[in-house]
Coordinates of C-alpha atoms and ligand atoms in Angstrom, one line a residue:
X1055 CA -8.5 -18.6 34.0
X1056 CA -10.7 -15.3 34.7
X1057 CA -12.1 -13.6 31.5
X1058 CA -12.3 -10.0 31.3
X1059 CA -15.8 -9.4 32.5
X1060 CA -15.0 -6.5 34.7
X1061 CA -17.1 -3.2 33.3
X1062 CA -14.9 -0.6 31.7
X1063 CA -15.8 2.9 31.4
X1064 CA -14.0 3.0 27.7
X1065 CA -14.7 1.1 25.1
X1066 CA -12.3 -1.5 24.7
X1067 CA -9.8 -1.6 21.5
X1068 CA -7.6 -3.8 20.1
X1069 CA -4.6 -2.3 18.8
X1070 CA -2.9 -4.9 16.7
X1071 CA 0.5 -3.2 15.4
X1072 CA 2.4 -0.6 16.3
X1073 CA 0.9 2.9 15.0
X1074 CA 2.4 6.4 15.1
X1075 CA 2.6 7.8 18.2
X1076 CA 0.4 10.6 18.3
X1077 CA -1.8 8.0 17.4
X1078 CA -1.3 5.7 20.4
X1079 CA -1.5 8.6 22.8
X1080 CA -5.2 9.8 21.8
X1081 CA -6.4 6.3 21.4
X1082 CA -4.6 5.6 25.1
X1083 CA -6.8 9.3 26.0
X1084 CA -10.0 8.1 24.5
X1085 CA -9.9 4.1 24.7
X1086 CA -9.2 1.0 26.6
X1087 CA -6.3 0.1 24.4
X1088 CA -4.9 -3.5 24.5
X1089 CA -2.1 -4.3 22.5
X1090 CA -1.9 -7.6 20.6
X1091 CA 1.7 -7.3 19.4
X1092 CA 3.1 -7.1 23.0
X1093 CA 1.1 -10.0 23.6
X1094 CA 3.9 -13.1 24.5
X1095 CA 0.8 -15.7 24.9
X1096 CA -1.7 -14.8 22.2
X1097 CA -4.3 -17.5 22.8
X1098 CA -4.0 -17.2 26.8
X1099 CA -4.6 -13.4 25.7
X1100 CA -7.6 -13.9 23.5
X1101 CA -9.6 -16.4 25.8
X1102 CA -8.7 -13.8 28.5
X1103 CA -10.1 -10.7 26.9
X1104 CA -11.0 -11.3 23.6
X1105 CA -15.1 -11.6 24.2
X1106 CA -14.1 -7.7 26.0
X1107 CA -12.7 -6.0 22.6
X1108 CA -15.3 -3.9 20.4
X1109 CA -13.5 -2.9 17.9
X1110 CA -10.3 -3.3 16.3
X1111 CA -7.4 -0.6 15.1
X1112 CA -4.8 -2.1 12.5
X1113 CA -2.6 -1.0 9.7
X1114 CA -3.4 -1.3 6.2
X1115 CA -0.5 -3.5 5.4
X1116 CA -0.9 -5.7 8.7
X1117 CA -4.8 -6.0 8.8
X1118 CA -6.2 -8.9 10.9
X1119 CA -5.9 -12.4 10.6
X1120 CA -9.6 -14.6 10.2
X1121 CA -8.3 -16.8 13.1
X1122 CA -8.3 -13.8 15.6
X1123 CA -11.2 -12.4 14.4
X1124 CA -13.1 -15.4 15.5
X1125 CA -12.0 -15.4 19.1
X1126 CA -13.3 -11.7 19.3
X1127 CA -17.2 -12.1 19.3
X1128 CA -18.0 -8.7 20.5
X1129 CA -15.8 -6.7 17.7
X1130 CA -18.4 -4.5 15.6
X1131 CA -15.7 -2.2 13.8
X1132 CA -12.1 -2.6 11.9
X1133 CA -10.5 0.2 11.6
X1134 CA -7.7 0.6 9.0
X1135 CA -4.6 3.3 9.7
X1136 CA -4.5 3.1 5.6
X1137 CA -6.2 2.5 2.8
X1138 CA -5.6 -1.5 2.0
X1139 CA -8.5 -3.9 3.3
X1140 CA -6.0 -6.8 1.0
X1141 CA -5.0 -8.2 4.7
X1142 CA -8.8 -8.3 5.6
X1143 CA -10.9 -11.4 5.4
X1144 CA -13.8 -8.4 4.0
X1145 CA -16.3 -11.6 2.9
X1146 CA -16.1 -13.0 6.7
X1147 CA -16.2 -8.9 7.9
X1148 CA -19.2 -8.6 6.3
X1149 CA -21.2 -12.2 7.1
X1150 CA -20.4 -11.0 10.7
X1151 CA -21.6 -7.4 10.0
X1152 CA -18.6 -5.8 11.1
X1153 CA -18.0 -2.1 10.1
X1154 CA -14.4 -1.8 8.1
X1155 CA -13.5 1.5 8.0
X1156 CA -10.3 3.1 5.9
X1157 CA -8.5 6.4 6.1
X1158 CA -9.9 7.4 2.5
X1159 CA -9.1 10.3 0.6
X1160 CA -5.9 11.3 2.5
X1161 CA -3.1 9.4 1.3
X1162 CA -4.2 9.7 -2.4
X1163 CA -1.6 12.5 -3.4
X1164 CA 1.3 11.2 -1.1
X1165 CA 1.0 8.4 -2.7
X1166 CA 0.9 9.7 -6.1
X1167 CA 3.2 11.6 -5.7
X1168 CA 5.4 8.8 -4.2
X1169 CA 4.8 7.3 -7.7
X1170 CA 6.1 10.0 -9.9
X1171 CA 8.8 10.5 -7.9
X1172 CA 9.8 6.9 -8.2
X1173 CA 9.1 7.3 -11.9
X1174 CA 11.3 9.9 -12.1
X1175 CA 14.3 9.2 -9.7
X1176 CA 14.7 5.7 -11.7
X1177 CA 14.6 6.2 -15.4
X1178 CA 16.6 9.8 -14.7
X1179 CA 19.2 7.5 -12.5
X1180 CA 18.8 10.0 -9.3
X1181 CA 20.2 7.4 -6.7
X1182 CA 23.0 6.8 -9.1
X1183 CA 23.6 10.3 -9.6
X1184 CA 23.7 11.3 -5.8
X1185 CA 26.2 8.5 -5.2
X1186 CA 28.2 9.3 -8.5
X1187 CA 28.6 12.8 -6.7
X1188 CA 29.3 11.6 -2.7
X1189 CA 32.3 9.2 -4.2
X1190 CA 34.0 11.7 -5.6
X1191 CA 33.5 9.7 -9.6
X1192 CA 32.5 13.2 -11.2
X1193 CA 35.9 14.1 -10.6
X1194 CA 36.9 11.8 -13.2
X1195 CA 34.5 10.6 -15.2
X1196 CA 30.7 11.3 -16.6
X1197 CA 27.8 9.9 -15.7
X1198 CA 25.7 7.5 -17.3
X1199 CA 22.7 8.9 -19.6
X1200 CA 19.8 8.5 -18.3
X1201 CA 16.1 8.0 -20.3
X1202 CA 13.8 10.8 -20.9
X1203 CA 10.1 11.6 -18.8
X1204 CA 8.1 14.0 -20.4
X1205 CA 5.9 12.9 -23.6
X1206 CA 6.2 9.4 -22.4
X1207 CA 3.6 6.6 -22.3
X1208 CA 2.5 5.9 -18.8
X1209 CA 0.4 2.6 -18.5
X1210 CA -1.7 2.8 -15.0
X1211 CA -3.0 -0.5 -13.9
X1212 CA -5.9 0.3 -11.6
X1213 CA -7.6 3.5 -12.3
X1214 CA -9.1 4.4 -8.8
X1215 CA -7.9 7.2 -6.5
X1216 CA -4.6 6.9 -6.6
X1217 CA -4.8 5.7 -10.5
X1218 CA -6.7 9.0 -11.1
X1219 CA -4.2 11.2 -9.0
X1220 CA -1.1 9.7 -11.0
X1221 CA -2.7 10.5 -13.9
X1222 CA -3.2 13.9 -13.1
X1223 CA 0.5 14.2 -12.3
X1224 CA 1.3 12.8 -15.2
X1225 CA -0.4 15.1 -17.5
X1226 CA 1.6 17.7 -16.3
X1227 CA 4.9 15.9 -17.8
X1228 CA 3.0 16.0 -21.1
X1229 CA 2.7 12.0 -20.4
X1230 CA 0.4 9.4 -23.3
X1231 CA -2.1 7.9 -20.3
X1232 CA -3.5 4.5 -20.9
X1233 CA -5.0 2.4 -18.0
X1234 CA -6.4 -0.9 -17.4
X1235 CA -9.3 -1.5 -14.7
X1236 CA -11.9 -4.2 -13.9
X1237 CA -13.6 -1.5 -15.6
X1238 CA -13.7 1.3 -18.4
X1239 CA -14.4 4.4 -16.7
X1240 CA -16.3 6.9 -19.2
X1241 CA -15.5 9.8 -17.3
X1242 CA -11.7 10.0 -18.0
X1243 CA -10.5 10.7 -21.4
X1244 CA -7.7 8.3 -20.7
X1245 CA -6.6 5.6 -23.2
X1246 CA -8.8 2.3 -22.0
X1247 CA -6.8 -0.8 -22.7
X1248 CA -8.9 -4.0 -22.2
X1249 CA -6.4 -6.2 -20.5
X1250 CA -3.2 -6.4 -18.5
X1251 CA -1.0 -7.1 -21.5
X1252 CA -1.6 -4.8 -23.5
X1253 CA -1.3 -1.9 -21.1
X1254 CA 2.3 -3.6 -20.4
X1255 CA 3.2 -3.4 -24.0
X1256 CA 2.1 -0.4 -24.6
X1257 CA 3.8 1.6 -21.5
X1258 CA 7.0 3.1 -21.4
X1259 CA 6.2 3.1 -17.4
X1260 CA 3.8 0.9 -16.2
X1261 CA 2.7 1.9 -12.9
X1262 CA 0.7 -0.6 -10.5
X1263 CA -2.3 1.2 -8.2
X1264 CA -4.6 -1.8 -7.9
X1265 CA -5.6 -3.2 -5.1
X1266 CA -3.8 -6.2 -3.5
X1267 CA -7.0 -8.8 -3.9
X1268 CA -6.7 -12.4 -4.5
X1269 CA -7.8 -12.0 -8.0
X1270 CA -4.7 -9.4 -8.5
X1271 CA -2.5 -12.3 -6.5
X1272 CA 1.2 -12.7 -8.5
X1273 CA -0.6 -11.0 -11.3
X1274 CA 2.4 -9.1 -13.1
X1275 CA 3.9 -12.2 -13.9
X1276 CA 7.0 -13.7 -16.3
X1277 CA 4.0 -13.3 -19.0
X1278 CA 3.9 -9.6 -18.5
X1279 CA 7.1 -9.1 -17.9
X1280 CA 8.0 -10.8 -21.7
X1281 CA 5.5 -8.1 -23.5
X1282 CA 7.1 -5.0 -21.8
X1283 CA 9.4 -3.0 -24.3
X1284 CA 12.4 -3.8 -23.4
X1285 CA 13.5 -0.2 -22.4
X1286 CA 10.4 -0.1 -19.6
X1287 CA 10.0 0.5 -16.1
X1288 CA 7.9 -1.0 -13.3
X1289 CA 7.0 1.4 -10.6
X1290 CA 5.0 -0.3 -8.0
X1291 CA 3.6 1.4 -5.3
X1292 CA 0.1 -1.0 -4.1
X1293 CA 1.1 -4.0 -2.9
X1294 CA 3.8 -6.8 -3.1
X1295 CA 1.6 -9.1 -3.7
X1296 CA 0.3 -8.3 -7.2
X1297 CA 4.2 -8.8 -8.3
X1298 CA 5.7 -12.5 -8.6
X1299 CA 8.4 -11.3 -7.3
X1300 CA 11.3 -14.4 -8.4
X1301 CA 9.7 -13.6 -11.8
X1302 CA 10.8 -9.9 -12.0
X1303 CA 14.3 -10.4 -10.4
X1304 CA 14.8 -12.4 -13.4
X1305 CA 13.2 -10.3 -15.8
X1306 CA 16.0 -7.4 -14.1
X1307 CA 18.7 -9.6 -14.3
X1308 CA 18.1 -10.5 -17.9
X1309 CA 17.6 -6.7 -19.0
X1310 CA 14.3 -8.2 -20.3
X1311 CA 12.6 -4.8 -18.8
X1312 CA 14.7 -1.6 -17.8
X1313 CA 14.3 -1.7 -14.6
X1314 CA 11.9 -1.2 -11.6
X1315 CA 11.2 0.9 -8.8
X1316 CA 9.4 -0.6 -6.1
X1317 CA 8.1 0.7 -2.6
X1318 CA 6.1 -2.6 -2.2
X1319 CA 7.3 -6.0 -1.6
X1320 CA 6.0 -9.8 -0.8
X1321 CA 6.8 -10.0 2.2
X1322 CA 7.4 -6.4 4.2
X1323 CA 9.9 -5.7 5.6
X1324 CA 11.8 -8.7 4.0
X1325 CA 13.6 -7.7 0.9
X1326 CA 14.9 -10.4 -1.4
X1327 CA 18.6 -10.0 -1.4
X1328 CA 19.3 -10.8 -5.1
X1329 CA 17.3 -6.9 -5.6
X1330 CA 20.3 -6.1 -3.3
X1331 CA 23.0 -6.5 -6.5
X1332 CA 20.9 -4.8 -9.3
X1333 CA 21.7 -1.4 -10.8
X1334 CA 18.4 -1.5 -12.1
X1335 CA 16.1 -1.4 -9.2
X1336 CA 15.3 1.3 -7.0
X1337 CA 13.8 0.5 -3.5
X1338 CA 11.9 2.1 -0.4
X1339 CA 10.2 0.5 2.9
X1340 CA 7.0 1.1 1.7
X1341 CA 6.9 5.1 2.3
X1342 CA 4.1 6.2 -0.1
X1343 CA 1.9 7.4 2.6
X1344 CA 4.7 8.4 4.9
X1345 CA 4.8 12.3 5.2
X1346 CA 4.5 14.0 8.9
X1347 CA 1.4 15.7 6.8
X1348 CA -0.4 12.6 5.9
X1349 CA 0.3 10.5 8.7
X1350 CA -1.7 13.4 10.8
X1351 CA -4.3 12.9 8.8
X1352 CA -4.6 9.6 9.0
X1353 CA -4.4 9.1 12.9
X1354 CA -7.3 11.6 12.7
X1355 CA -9.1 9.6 10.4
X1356 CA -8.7 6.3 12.1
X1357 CA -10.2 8.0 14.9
X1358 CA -12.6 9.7 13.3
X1359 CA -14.4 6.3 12.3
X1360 CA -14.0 5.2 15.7
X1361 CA -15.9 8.2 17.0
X1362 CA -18.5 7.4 14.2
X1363 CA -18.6 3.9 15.3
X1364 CA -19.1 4.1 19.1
X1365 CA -21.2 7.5 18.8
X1366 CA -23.8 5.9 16.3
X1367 CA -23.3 8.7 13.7
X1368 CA -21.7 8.2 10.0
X1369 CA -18.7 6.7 9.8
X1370 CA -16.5 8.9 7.1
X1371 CA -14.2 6.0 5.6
X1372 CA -16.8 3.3 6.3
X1373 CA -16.2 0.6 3.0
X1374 CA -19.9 0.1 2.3
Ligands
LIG1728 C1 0.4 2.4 5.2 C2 -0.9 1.3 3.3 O1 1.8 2.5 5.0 O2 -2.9 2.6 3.0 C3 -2.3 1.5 3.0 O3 -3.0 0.4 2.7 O4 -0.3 0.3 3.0 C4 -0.2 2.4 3.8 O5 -0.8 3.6 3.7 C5 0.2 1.4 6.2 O6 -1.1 1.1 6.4 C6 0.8 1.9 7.5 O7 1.8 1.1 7.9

């Protein structure tokens, strides 16, 4: 088989999922763009051009698996159409001294306020109230009561950016603020809870905004689930995987917490189905970032770093 030794006048890319397509365009305009998802014949692919790539483009919720990674010897920069290195082997990144770069800063208040909008749609019942009107029930009948917002207690696990942003929000719903971090940050005047547990039983709302690392892995478990007032919400918007997933569908069918609203799941874009037959669970294909706005800035981050990369200047969203 010929390997793809031919000189290029672009640098080469790998493009490993699908991205917007403003995206694709300008990195078609500026790059050598190869496509790994169209690929039928992925090792046959990688012993073909895989010494030619220099830098890979991926989506935070896709990243890149360690086994591909290997087969691309010449691959000096990752970079991430998101904000989530989780799906990232970052310890093998590193030892190879590969650049991974993240759109960072501009999805922060989309995501936010993807959070508080969660918040509110599910303990004020929105989805039910929408439907309640289109079928014609109002006609006949009240709706349900929902629970009260403002003055709450909103329990953030995982103060960073997007932590600190739903915070913010927060405030402005008169909201009690306690978080949990690896962490105590002295520069918020937030209520520091030392663990996991007792951020969960002290929430009306506990909101999850860490990162989706193995130590996070399956973390709000049956356990946390058990110290949650009974009348309390789980709004996730990280990732899936800090969830045990069997464990809350059980915790929502048992009324053991009041419900949840989730835009994050184990495995995207599979959904379980028993979610499917709760009242008590609202849920959206992982949208937080997903405004015409945001997603803008984004492409023109993820190609920003590029630039940075292949020019030799600063990378803006490098993860140092
Ligand atoms: C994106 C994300 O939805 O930033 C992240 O890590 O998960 C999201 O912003 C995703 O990367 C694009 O599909």
């Amino acid at each position: 088989m010929h390997t793809d030794t031919q000189h290029h006048t672009q640098p080469t890319v790998l493009l490993v999922a699908p991205v917007m397509d403003a995206l694709q365009t300008a990195l078609d305009a500026h790059y050598r763009v190869l496509r790994l998802y169209e690929q039928t014949d992925i090792p046959a692919f990688l012993a073909h051009s895989g010494a030619a790539i220099h830098a890979v483009v991926t989506r935070g919720d896709v990243g890149i698996r360690r086994e591909i990674l290997e087969q691309l010897p010449g691959v000096g920069a990752i970079a991430v159409f998101g904000v989530g290195t989780d799906a990232i082997d970052m310890a093998y990144a590193r030892q190879r001294n590969i650049r991974v770069a993240i759109t960072a800063g501009v999805l922060t208040d989309d995501v936010a306020d993807l959070a508080m909008g969660l918040l509110l749609a599910a303990s004020r019942r929105l989805c039910q109230g929408d439907r309640f009107v289109r079928e014609g029930s109002w006609e006949h009948s009240a709706p349900l009561l929902a629970s009260k917002v403002s003055g709450k207690r909103i329990g953030i696990f995982g103060m960073g950016h997007i932590g600190q942003a739903i915070a913010r929000r927060a405030r402005g719903f008169d909201m009690t603020i306690l978080y949990t971090d690896r962490q105590r940050n002295s520069a918020l005047d937030y209520q520091w809870c030392a663990d996991l547990h007792t951020l969960a039983h002290e929430s009306d709302f506990l909101v999850v905004a860490a990162s989706g690392s193995a130590e996070n892995k399956g973390i709000i478990d049956a356990s946390v689930f058990k110290v949650m007032p009974a009348h309390s919400w789980l709004i996730n918007i990280a990732r899936g995987s800090l969830v045990d997933e069997a464990a809350l569908i059980t915790a929502l069918q048992q009324h053991v917490i009041a419900g949840a609203a989730l835009d994050v799941f184990e495995n995207e874009p599979h959904v379980p189905a028993a979610f499917f037959a709760l009242d008590n669970v609202l849920l959206q294909p992982h949208v937080a970032s997903a405004t015409v706005e945001t997603r803008q800035a984004m492409s023109a981050s993820v190609l920003a770093n590029l630039a940075g990369y292949f020019n030799h200047q600063e990378i803006p969203g490098l993860i140092k």
